[in-house]
PDB file of C-alpha atoms in Angstrom:
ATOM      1  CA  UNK A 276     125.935-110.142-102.777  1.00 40.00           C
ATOM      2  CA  UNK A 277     128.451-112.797-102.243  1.00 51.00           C
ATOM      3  CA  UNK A 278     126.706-114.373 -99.361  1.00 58.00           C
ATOM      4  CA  UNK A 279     126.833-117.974 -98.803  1.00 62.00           C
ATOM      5  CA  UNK A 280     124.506-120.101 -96.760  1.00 66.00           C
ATOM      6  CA  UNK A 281     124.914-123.308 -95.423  1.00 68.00           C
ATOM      7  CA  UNK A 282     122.383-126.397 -96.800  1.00 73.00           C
ATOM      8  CA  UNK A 283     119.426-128.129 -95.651  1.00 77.00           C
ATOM      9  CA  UNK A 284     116.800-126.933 -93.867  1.00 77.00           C
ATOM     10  CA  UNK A 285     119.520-124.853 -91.980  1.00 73.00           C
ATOM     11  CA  UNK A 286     119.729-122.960 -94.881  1.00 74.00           C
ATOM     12  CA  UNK A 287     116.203-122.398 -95.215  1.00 78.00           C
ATOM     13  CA  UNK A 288     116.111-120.621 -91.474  1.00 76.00           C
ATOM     14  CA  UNK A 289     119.357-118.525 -92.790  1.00 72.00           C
ATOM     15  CA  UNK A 290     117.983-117.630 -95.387  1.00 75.00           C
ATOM     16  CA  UNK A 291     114.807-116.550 -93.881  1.00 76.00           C
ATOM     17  CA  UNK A 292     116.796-114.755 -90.943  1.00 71.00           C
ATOM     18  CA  UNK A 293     118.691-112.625 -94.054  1.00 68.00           C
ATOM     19  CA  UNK A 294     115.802-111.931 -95.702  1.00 71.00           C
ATOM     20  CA  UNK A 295     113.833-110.272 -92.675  1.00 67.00           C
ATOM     21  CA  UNK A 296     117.486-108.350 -91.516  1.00 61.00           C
ATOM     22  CA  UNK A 297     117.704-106.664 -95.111  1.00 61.00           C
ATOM     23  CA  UNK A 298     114.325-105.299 -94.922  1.00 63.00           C
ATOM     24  CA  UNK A 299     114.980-103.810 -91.859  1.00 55.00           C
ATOM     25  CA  UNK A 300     115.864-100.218 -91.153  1.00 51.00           C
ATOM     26  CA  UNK A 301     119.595 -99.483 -92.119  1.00 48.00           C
ATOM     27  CA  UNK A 302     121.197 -96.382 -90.126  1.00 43.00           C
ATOM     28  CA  UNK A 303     124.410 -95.771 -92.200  1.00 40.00           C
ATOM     29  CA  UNK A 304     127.366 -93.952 -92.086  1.00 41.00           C
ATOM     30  CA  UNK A 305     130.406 -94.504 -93.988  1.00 38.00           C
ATOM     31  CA  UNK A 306     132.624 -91.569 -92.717  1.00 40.00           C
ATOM     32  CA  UNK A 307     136.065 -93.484 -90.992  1.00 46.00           C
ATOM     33  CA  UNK A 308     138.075 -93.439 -94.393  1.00 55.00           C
ATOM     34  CA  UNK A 309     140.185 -90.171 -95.298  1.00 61.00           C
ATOM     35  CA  UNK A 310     138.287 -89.652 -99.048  1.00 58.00           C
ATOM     36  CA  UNK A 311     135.099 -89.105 -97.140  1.00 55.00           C
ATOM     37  CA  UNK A 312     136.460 -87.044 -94.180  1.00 58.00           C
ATOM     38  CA  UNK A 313     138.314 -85.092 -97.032  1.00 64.00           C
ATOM     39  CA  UNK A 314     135.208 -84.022 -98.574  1.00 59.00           C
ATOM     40  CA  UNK A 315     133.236 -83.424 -95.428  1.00 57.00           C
ATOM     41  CA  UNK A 316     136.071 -81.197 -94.333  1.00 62.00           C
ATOM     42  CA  UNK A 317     136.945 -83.025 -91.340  1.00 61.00           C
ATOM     43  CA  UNK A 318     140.245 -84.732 -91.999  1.00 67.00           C
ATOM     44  CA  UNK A 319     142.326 -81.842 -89.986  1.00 71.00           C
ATOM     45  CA  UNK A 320     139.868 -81.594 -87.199  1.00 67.00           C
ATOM     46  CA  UNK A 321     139.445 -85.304 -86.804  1.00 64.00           C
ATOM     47  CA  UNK A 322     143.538 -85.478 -86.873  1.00 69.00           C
ATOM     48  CA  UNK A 323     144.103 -82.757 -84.753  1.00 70.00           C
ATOM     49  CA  UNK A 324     142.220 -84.483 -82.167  1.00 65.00           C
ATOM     50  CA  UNK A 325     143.224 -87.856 -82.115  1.00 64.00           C
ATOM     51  CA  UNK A 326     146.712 -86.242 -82.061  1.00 67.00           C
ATOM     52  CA  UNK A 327     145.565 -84.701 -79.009  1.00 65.00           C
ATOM     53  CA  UNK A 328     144.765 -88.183 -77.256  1.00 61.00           C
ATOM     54  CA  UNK A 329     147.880 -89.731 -78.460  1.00 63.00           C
ATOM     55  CA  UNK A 330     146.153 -91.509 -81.068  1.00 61.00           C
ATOM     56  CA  UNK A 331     146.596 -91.586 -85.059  1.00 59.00           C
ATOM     57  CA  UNK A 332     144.335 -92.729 -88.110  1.00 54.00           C
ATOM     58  CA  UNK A 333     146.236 -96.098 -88.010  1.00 54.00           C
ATOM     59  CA  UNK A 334     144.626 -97.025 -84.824  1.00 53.00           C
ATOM     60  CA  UNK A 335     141.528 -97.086 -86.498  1.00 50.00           C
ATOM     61  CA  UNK A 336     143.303-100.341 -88.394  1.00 47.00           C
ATOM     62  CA  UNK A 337     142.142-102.514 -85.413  1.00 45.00           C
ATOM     63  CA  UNK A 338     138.595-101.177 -85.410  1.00 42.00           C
ATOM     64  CA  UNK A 339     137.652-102.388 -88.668  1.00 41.00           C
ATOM     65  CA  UNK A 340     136.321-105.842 -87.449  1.00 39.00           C
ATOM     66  CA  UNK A 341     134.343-103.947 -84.585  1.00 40.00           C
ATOM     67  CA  UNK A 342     132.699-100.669 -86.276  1.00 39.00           C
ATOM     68  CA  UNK A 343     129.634-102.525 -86.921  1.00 41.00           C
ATOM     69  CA  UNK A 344     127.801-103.204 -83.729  1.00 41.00           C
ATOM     70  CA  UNK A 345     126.073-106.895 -83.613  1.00 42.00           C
ATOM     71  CA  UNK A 346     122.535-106.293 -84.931  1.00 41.00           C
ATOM     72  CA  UNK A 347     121.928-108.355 -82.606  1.00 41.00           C
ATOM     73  CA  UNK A 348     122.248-106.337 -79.465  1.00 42.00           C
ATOM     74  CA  UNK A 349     119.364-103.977 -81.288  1.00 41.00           C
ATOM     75  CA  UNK A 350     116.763-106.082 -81.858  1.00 43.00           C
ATOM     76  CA  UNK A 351     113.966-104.193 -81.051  1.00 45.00           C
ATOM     77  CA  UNK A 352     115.240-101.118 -83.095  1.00 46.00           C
ATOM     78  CA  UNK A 353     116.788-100.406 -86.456  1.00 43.00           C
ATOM     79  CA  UNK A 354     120.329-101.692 -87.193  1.00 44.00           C
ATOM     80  CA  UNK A 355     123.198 -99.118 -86.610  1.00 44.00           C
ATOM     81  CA  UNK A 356     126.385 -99.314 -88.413  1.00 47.00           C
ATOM     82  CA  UNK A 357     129.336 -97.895 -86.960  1.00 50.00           C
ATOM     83  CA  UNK A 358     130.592 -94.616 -88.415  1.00 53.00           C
ATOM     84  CA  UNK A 359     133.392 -92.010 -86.699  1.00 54.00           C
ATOM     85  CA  UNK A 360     131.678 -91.536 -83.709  1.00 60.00           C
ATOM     86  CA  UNK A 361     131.282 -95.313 -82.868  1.00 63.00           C
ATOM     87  CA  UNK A 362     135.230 -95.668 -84.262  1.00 61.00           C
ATOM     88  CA  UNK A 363     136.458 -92.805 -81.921  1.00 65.00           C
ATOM     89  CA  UNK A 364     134.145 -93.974 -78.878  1.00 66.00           C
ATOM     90  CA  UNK A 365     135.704 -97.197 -79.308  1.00 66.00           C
ATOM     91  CA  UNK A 366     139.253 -96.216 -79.245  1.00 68.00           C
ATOM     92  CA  UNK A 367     138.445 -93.824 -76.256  1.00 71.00           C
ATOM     93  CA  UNK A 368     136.686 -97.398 -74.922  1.00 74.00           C
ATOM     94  CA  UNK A 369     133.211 -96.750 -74.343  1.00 72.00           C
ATOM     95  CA  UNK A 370     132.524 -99.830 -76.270  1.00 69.00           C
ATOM     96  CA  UNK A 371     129.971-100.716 -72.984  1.00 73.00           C
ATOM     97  CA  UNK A 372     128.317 -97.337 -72.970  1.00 69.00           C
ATOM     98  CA  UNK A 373     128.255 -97.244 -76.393  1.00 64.00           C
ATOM     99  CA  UNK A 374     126.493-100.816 -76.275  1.00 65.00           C
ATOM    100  CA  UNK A 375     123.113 -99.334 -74.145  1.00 67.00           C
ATOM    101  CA  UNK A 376     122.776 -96.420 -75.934  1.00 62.00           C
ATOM    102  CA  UNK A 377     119.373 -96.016 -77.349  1.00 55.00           C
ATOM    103  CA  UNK A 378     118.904 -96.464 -80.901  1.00 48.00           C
ATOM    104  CA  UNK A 379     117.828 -93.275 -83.278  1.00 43.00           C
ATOM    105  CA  UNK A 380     114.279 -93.323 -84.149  1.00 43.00           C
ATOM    106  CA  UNK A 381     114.272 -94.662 -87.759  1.00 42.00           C
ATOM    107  CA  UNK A 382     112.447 -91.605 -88.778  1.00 39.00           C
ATOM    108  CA  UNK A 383     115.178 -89.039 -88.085  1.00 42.00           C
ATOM    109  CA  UNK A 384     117.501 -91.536 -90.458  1.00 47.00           C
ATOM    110  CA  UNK A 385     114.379 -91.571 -93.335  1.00 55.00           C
ATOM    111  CA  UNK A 386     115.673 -89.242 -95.981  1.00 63.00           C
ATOM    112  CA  UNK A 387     111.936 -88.774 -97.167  1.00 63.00           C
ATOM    113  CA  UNK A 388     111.377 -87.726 -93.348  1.00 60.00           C
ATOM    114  CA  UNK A 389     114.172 -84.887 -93.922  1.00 64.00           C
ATOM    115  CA  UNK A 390     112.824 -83.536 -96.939  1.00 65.00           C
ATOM    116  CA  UNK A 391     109.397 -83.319 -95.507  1.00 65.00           C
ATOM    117  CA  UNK A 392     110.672 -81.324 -92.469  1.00 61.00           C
ATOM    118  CA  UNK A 393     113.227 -78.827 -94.853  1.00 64.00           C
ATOM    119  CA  UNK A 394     116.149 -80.627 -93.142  1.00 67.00           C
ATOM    120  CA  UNK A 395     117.689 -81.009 -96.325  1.00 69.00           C
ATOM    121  CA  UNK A 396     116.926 -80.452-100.420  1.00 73.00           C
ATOM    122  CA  UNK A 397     117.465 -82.402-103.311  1.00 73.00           C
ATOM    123  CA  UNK A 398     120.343 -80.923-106.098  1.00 72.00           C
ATOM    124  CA  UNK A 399     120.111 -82.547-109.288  1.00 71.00           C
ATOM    125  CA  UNK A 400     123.426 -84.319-109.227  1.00 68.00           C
ATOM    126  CA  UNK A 401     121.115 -86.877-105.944  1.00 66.00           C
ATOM    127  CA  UNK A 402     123.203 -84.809-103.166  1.00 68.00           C
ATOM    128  CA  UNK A 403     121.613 -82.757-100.904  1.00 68.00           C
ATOM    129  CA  UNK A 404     121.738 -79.146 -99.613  1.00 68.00           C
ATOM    130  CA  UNK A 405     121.635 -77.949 -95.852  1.00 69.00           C
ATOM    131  CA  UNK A 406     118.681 -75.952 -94.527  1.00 70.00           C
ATOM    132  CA  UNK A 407     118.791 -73.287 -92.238  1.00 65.00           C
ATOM    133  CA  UNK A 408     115.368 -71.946 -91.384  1.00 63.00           C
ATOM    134  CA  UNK A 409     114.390 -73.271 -94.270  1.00 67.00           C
ATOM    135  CA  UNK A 410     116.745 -71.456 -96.279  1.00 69.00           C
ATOM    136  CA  UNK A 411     119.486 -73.307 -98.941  1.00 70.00           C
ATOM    137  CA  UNK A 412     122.983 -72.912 -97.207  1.00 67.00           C
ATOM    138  CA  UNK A 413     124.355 -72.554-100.484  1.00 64.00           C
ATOM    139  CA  UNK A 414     128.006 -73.948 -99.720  1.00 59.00           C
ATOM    140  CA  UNK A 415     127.281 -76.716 -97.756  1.00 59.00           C
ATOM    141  CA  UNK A 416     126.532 -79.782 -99.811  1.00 60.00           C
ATOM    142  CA  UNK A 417     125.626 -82.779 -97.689  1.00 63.00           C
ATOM    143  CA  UNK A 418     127.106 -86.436 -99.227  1.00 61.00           C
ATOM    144  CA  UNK A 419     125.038 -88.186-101.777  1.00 63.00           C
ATOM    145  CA  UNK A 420     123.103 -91.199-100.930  1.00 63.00           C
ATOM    146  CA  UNK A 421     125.053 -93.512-102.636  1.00 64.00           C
ATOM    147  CA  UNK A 422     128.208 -93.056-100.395  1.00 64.00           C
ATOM    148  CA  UNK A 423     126.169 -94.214 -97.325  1.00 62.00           C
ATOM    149  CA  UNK A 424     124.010 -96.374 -98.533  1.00 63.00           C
ATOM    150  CA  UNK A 425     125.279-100.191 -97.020  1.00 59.00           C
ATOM    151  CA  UNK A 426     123.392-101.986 -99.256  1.00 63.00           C
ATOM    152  CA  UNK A 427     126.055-100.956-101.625  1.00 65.00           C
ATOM    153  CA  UNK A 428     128.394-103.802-101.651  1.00 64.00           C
ATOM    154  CA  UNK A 429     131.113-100.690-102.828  1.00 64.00           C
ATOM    155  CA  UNK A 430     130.125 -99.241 -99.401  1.00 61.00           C
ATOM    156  CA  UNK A 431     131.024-102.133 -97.275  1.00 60.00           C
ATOM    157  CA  UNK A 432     135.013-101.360 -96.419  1.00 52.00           C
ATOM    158  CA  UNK A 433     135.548 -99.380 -93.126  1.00 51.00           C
ATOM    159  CA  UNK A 434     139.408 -98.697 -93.849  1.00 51.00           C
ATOM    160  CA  UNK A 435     141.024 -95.370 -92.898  1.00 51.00           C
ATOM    161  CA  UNK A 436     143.185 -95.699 -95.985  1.00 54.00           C
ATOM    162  CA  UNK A 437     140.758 -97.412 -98.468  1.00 49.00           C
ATOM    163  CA  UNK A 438     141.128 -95.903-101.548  1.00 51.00           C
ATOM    164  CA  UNK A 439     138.808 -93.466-103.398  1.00 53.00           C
ATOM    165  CA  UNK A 440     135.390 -94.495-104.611  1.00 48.00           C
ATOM    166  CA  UNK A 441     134.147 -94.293-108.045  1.00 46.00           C
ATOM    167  CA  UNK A 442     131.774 -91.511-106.781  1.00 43.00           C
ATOM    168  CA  UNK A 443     134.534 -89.627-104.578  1.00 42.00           C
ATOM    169  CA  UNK A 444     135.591 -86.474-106.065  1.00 43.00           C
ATOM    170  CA  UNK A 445     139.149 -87.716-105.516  1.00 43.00           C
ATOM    171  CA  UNK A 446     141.928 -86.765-103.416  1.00 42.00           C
ATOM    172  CA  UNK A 447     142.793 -82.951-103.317  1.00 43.00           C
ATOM    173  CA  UNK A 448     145.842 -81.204-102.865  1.00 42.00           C
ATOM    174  CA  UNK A 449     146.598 -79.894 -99.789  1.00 41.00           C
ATOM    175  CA  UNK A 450     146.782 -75.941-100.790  1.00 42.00           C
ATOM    176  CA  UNK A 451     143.152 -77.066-103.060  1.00 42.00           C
ATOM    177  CA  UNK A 452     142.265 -78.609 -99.808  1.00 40.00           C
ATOM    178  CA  UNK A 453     142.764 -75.818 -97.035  1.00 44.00           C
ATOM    179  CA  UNK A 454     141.349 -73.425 -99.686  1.00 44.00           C
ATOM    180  CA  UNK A 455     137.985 -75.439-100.083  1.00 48.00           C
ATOM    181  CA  UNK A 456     138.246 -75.839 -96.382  1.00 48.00           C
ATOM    182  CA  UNK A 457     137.682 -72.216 -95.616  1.00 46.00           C
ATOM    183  CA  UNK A 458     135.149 -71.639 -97.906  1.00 48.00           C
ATOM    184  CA  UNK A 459     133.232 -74.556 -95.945  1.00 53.00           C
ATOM    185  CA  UNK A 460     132.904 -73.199 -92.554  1.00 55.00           C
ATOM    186  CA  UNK A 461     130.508 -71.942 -89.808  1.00 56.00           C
ATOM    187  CA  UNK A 462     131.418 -68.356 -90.433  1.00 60.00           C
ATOM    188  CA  UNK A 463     130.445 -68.588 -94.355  1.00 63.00           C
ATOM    189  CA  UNK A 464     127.131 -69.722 -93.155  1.00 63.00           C
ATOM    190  CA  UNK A 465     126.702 -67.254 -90.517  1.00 63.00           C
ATOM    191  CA  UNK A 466     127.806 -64.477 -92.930  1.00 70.00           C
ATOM    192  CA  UNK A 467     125.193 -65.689 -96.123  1.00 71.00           C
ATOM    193  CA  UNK A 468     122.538 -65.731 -93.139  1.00 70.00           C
ATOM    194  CA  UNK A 469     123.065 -62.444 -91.509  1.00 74.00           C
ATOM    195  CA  UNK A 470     123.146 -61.190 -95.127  1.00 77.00           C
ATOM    196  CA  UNK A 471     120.029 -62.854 -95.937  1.00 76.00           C
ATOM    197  CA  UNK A 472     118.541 -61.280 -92.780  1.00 74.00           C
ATOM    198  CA  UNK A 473     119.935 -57.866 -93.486  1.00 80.00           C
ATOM    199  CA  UNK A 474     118.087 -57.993 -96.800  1.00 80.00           C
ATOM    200  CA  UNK A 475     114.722 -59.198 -95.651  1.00 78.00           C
ATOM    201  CA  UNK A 476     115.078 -56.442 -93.050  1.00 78.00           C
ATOM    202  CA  UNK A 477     116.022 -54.145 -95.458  1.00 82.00           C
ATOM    203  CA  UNK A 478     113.115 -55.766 -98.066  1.00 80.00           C
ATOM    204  CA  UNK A 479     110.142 -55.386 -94.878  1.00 78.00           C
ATOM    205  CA  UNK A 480     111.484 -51.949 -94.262  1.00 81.00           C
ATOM    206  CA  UNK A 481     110.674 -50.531 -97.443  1.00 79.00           C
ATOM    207  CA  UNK A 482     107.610 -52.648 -97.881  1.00 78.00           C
ATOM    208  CA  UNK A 483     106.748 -50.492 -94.173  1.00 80.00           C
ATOM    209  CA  UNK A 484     107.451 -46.992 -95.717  1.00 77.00           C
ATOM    210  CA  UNK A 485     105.287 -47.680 -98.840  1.00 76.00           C
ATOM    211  CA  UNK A 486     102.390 -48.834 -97.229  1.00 76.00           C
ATOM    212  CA  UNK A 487     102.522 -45.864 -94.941  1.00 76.00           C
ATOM    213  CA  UNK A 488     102.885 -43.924 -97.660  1.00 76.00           C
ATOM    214  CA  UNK A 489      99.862 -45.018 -99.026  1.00 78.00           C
ATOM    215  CA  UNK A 490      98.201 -44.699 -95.816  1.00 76.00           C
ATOM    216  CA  UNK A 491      99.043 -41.239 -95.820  1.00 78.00           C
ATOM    217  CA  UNK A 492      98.176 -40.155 -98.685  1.00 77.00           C
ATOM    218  CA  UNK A 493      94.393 -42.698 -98.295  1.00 76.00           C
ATOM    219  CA  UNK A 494      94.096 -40.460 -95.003  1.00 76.00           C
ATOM    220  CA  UNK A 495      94.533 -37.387 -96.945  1.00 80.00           C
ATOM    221  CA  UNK A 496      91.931 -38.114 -99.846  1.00 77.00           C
ATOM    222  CA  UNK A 497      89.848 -39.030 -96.501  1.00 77.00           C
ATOM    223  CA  UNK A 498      90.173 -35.702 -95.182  1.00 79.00           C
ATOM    224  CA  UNK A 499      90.432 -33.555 -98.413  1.00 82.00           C
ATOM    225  CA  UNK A 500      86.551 -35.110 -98.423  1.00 81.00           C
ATOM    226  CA  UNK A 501      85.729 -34.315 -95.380  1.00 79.00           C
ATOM    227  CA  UNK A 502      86.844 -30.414 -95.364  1.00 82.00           C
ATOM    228  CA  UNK A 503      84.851 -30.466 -99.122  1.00 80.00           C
ATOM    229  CA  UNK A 504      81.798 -31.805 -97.350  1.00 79.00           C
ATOM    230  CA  UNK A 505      81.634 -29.231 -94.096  1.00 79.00           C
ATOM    231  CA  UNK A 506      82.767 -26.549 -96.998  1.00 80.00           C
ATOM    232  CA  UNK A 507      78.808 -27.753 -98.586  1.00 82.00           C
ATOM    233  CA  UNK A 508      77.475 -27.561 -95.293  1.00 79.00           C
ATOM    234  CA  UNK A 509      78.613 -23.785 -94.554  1.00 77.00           C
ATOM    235  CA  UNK A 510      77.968 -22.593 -97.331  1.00 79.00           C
ATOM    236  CA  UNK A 511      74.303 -24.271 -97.739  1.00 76.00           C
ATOM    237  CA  UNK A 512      73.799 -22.558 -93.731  1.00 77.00           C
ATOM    238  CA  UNK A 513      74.865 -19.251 -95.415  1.00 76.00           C
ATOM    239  CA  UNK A 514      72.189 -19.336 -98.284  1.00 76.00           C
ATOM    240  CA  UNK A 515      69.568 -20.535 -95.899  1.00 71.00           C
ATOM    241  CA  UNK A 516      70.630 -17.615 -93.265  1.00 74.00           C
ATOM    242  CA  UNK A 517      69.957 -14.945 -96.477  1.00 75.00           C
ATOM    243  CA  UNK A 518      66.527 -15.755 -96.681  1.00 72.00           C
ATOM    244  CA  UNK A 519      65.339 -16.001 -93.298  1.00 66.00           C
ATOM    245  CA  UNK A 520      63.874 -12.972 -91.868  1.00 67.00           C
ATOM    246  CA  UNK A 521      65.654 -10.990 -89.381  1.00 65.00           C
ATOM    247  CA  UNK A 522      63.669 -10.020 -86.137  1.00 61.00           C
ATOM    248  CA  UNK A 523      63.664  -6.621 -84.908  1.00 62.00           C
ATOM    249  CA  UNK A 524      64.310  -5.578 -81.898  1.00 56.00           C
ATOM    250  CA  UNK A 525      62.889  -2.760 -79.578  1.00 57.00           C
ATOM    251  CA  UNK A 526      63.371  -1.348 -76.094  1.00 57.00           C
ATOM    252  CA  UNK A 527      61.910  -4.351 -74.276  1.00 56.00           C
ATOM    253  CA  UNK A 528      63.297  -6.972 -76.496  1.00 53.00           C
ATOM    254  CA  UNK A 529      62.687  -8.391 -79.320  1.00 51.00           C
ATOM    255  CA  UNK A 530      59.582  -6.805 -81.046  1.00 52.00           C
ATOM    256  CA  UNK A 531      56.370  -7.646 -82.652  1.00 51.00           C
ATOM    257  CA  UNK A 532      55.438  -7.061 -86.424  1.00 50.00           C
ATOM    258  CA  UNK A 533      53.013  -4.048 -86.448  1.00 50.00           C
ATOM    259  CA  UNK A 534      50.229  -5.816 -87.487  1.00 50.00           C
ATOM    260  CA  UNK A 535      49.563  -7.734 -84.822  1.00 50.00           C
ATOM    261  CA  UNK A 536      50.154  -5.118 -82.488  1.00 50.00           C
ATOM    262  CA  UNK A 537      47.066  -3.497 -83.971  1.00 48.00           C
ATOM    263  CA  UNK A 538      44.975  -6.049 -82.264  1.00 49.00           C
ATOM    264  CA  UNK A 539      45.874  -5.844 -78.678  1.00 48.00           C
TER     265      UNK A 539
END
């Protein structure tokens, strides 16, 4: 990795020192060059608001020997190397406040931890896609792993006009550029949500007025029986009244049968 070490047994605690740093945690970014802003679609904004402070890409020229923060200032947490935010919180000097910030919980840097939480999905060509309530936002594609990954010795130049990348989809025209850029925005992914939601709405409504359909009509059968069954039950207390004599009935009341008037 073109890494040279002194000799002797200083070499041996160098060496040593190396080895534990590489297996530590790694937070990377690589996003201060204009190929990488370009296909985030943050070139204009980023501009825009350095032009604002009176700043321009070139200052970022002078940053390239301080964008990665001494690992030595973290030791007690995984190494962070500078990205756009450190770049821009340096030129707006907040070097000191950026120095005591705490460092991001290696777990919310784990890729494996963002897959396991539907923060992101895998796309066959190793990039990733956004999720949004763990739905695919289609249009968003987040950058693959091999243009942040440091241990990339291709990976290594923080140079606002490096040139492209082997794995950059190259530099775009500016009318290919804006065009892309609008497809990419906040308003596309509101838009494919609130569709989404309109059809599950629309999906759960029907699924609503079927199954109270079938309710209905379950409640019906239900009934139908019921009205059959007290239909039995009159009819059964009709046949039974038929063959039960009737009493007769005199002046006083109801009277007695003759025969048993005969004994009294």
């Amino acid at each position: 990795m073109g890494i040279t070490f002194a000799e002797g047994i200083v070499s041996k605690n160098q060496r040593s020192s190396y080895h534990k740093l590489f297996k530590r945690n790694v937070l990377a970014t690589r996003y201060p060059d204009n190929a990488t802003l370009r296909d985030l679609g943050l070139i204009d904004n980023v501009n825009w608001m350095l032009s604002n402070l009176g700043k321009t890409t070139i200052d970022w020229e002078g940053l390239k020997a301080t964008a990665i923060q001494n690992p030595t200032i973290r030791i007690g947490g995984p190494i962070c190397v500078g990205g756009l935010i450190t770049s821009i919180a340096l030129v707006l000097d907040l070097s000191t406040k950026l120095a005591t910030l705490q460092p991001l919980e290696t777990p919310f840097a784990d890729l494996d931890y963002c897959r396991s939480i539907r923060l992101i999905k895998n796309k066959p060509d190793r990039k990733y896609y956004l999720m949004i309530s763990n739905r695919e936002v289609m249009r968003v594609t987040l950058p693959c792993d091999a243009r942040i990954n440091v241990r990339l010795s291709a990976n290594w130049i923080f140079n606002a006009n490096t040139p492209d990348p082997g794995t950059s989809s190259g530099y775009q025209p500016r009318e290919e550029y804006y065009y892309t850029t609008m497809r990419i925005t906040l308003d596309d992914i509101l838009s494919e949500l609130r569709h989404q939601n309109d059809v599950d709405v629309e999906r759960d409504t029907r699924e609503t007025q079927l199954d109270f359909v079938e309710r209905t009509k379950l409640n019906m059968g239900d009934l139908t029986e019921q009205m059959n069954g007290v239909r039995m039950e009159v009819s059964d207390m009709r046949e039974y009244m038929q063959h039960v004599p009737q009493p007769e009935y005199g002046r006083s009341g109801i009277g007695r049968h003759r025969g048993r008037d005969r004994h009294h």
